[in-house]
CSV table of C-alpha atoms in Angstrom, one decimal:
chain,number,residue,atom,x,y,z
D,1,ALA,CA,269.8,199.8,31.9
D,2,THR,CA,268.6,198.5,29.0
D,3,SER,CA,269.8,196.4,25.8
D,4,LYS,CA,268.8,196.0,22.4
D,5,LEU,CA,268.3,193.3,20.5
D,6,ALA,CA,269.0,192.5,16.4
D,7,ASP,CA,265.8,193.2,16.1
D,8,GLY,CA,265.6,197.0,17.9
D,9,SER,CA,263.7,195.7,20.9
D,10,THR,CA,265.2,195.9,24.0
D,11,PHE,CA,265.4,194.0,27.2
D,12,ALA,CA,265.7,194.7,31.0
D,13,THR,CA,269.4,194.2,32.6
D,14,THR,CA,268.9,195.5,35.9
D,15,ASN,CA,268.1,193.2,38.3
D,16,GLY,CA,268.7,190.1,36.1
D,17,ILE,CA,270.3,186.8,36.0
D,18,THR,CA,272.8,187.4,39.4
D,19,GLU,CA,273.1,183.8,40.4
D,20,ALA,CA,274.0,180.6,38.7
D,21,ASP,CA,275.6,177.5,40.6
D,22,THR,CA,275.5,173.7,40.0
D,23,TRP,CA,275.6,171.1,42.3
D,24,ARG,CA,276.3,167.4,41.7
D,25,LEU,CA,276.7,163.9,44.0
D,26,ASN,CA,280.6,163.1,43.3
D,27,THR,CA,280.2,159.5,43.8
D,28,ASN,CA,277.3,156.9,43.5
D,29,PHE,CA,275.5,155.2,46.4
D,30,ASN,CA,272.8,152.9,47.0
D,31,PRO,CA,269.8,154.8,49.0
D,32,SER,CA,267.8,152.9,51.3
D,33,THR,CA,264.3,151.9,50.2
D,34,GLY,CA,261.5,154.3,50.5
D,35,THR,CA,262.4,158.4,50.4
D,36,GLN,CA,265.9,159.3,51.8
D,37,VAL,CA,267.3,163.0,51.8
D,38,ILE,CA,270.5,163.1,49.8
D,39,THR,CA,272.5,164.2,52.7
D,40,ALA,CA,276.2,163.8,51.3
D,41,ASN,CA,278.5,163.5,48.4
D,42,TRP,CA,277.4,167.4,46.8
D,43,GLU,CA,279.8,169.3,45.5
D,44,ARG,CA,280.0,172.1,43.1
D,45,ASP,CA,280.5,171.8,39.8
D,46,ASP,CA,284.4,172.2,39.0
D,47,SER,CA,284.9,170.2,35.6
D,48,ASP,CA,285.4,171.4,32.1
D,49,GLY,CA,283.4,174.7,31.2
D,50,TYR,CA,281.9,174.7,34.5
D,51,GLY,CA,280.4,178.4,35.3
D,52,LEU,CA,279.5,179.8,38.5
D,53,LEU,CA,278.0,183.1,38.3
D,54,GLY,CA,278.1,185.3,41.7
D,55,THR,CA,278.2,183.8,45.1
D,56,GLY,CA,276.7,180.9,44.4
D,57,MET,CA,274.4,177.9,47.3
D,58,THR,CA,275.5,176.9,50.3
D,59,GLU,CA,275.2,172.9,51.6
D,60,SER,CA,274.9,171.8,54.5
D,61,SER,CA,274.5,168.0,54.7
D,62,GLY,CA,272.1,168.4,52.0
D,63,ILE,CA,270.4,171.2,52.9
D,64,PHE,CA,271.0,173.9,50.1
D,65,SER,CA,271.0,177.9,51.6
D,66,PHE,CA,270.0,180.6,48.8
D,67,PRO,CA,273.2,183.3,48.8
D,68,SER,CA,270.3,185.9,48.6
D,69,THR,CA,266.6,186.6,47.9
D,70,GLY,CA,264.7,186.3,44.7
D,71,TYR,CA,263.1,184.6,42.3
D,72,TYR,CA,264.9,181.2,41.7
D,73,LEU,CA,264.5,178.5,39.2
D,74,VAL,CA,265.6,174.8,40.7
D,75,MET,CA,266.5,172.0,38.5
D,76,PHE,CA,267.2,168.3,39.2
D,77,THR,CA,269.1,165.9,37.4
D,78,ILE,CA,268.8,162.3,38.9
D,79,HIS,CA,270.5,159.3,37.7
D,80,ALA,CA,269.8,155.7,38.6
D,81,SER,CA,270.7,152.8,37.7
D,82,HIS,CA,269.8,148.7,38.3
D,83,THR,CA,270.2,145.2,37.6
D,84,GLY,CA,268.0,142.5,38.1
D,85,THR,CA,263.7,143.6,37.8
D,86,ASN,CA,262.4,146.5,37.0
D,87,HIS,CA,261.6,149.4,39.0
D,88,TYR,CA,260.7,152.8,39.6
D,89,THR,CA,262.4,155.1,40.9
D,90,THR,CA,261.4,159.1,42.0
D,91,GLY,CA,263.6,162.3,42.6
D,92,ALA,CA,261.9,165.3,44.1
D,93,ILE,CA,262.7,168.2,45.5
D,94,HIS,CA,261.5,169.6,48.8
D,95,TYR,CA,261.0,173.2,50.2
D,96,THR,CA,261.0,174.5,53.8
D,97,SER,CA,260.0,178.0,54.2
D,98,ASP,CA,260.3,177.6,58.0
D,99,ASN,CA,263.8,175.9,58.0
D,100,SER,CA,262.3,172.8,59.9
D,101,SER,CA,258.8,171.1,57.7
D,102,TYR,CA,259.9,170.4,54.4
D,103,ASN,CA,256.9,169.6,51.4
D,104,THR,CA,257.2,167.6,48.1
D,105,SER,CA,257.7,171.0,46.0
D,106,ALA,CA,257.8,169.1,42.4
D,107,GLU,CA,259.1,165.4,41.5
D,108,THR,CA,259.9,163.1,38.7
D,109,ASN,CA,258.7,159.7,38.5
D,110,PHE,CA,260.5,156.7,35.9
D,111,SER,CA,261.6,153.2,35.5
D,112,LEU,CA,264.3,150.9,35.7
D,113,TYR,CA,263.7,148.1,33.0
D,114,ALA,CA,266.7,145.2,33.6
D,115,ASP,CA,266.7,142.1,32.1
D,116,GLY,CA,270.3,141.2,34.2
D,117,ASN,CA,272.6,143.7,33.2
D,118,ARG,CA,273.1,147.0,34.2
D,119,TYR,CA,270.3,150.0,33.0
D,120,PHE,CA,269.9,153.3,33.5
D,121,SER,CA,267.9,156.0,33.6
D,122,THR,CA,267.5,159.8,34.2
D,123,GLY,CA,264.4,161.7,36.0
D,124,TYR,CA,263.9,165.3,35.6
D,125,THR,CA,262.0,167.8,37.7
D,126,GLN,CA,262.1,171.9,37.9
D,127,LYS,CA,260.2,174.4,39.3
D,128,ILE,CA,260.4,178.4,40.2
D,129,PHE,CA,260.6,179.4,43.9
D,130,ASP,CA,260.0,183.1,45.7
D,131,ILE,CA,262.8,182.9,48.2
D,132,THR,CA,262.0,186.0,50.7
D,133,ASP,CA,264.1,185.0,53.7
D,134,ILE,CA,267.3,183.4,53.6
D,135,THR,CA,267.6,181.9,56.6
D,136,ASN,CA,264.2,180.3,56.2
D,137,HIS,CA,263.4,178.9,53.2
D,138,LYS,CA,265.8,176.2,52.0
D,139,ILE,CA,265.8,173.2,49.4
D,140,ARG,CA,267.2,169.8,49.5
D,141,PHE,CA,266.7,166.3,47.6
D,142,THR,CA,265.3,163.0,47.9
D,143,THR,CA,265.1,160.1,46.4
D,144,ASP,CA,262.5,157.1,46.6
D,145,ILE,CA,263.0,153.7,45.5
D,146,GLN,CA,260.4,150.4,45.7
D,147,ALA,CA,263.5,147.8,46.0
D,148,SER,CA,266.9,147.5,47.2
D,149,GLY,CA,269.7,146.9,44.1
D,150,VAL,CA,269.2,150.8,43.0
D,151,ARG,CA,271.9,153.0,42.4
D,152,ILE,CA,272.3,156.5,42.6
D,153,ASP,CA,274.8,157.4,40.4
D,154,GLY,CA,277.0,160.1,40.5
D,155,SER,CA,280.7,161.0,39.4
D,156,SER,CA,283.0,164.0,40.4
D,157,GLY,CA,283.8,164.4,37.2
D,158,THR,CA,280.7,165.1,35.2
D,159,ASN,CA,277.3,165.8,36.1
D,160,GLN,CA,275.0,162.7,36.5
D,161,THR,CA,272.7,163.8,39.7
D,162,ASN,CA,273.2,167.5,40.0
D,163,ALA,CA,270.7,170.5,40.8
D,164,ILE,CA,271.0,173.9,39.2
D,165,PHE,CA,270.0,176.8,40.8
D,166,ILE,CA,269.3,180.3,38.9
D,167,ARG,CA,268.6,183.7,40.4
D,168,LEU,CA,266.0,184.9,37.8
D,169,GLY,CA,264.7,188.5,39.5
D,170,ASP,CA,264.1,190.0,41.9
D,171,THR,CA,261.6,189.1,44.2
């Protein structure tokens, strides 16, 4: 099927966006130094004006499974804060095609500058994935900090550290 735009052109509406979902951390946490998978405190966005299209993603211990095959845009925002000295933080999207071995597919690196007060910073990364096997293709999110004291920020009332999944179309 097609639909018409105001200028008379058409665009396909069959097999288009059928899934859109947002997940977020519902509380702050202080990760240990080095790379750490964000395994706990994920919840589906359920606040003011939220939207869920389709059945949505499923999550278990920080591992996200896709509801159907297709091309998915995955966007990850990581919000961090720190007091004291300067630090950097990395947030990454990890992907597996065998439900076992994960590789970094996209990442963001950002600095936290602090002079004794709490300072905040946000990193953002995204990638389009071709999901052809919903049993073995999975996503997880990680953080990598250089020194203790960095806090990854979350909230059950607003999206701070969060992930958005949009199915763009058929594979």
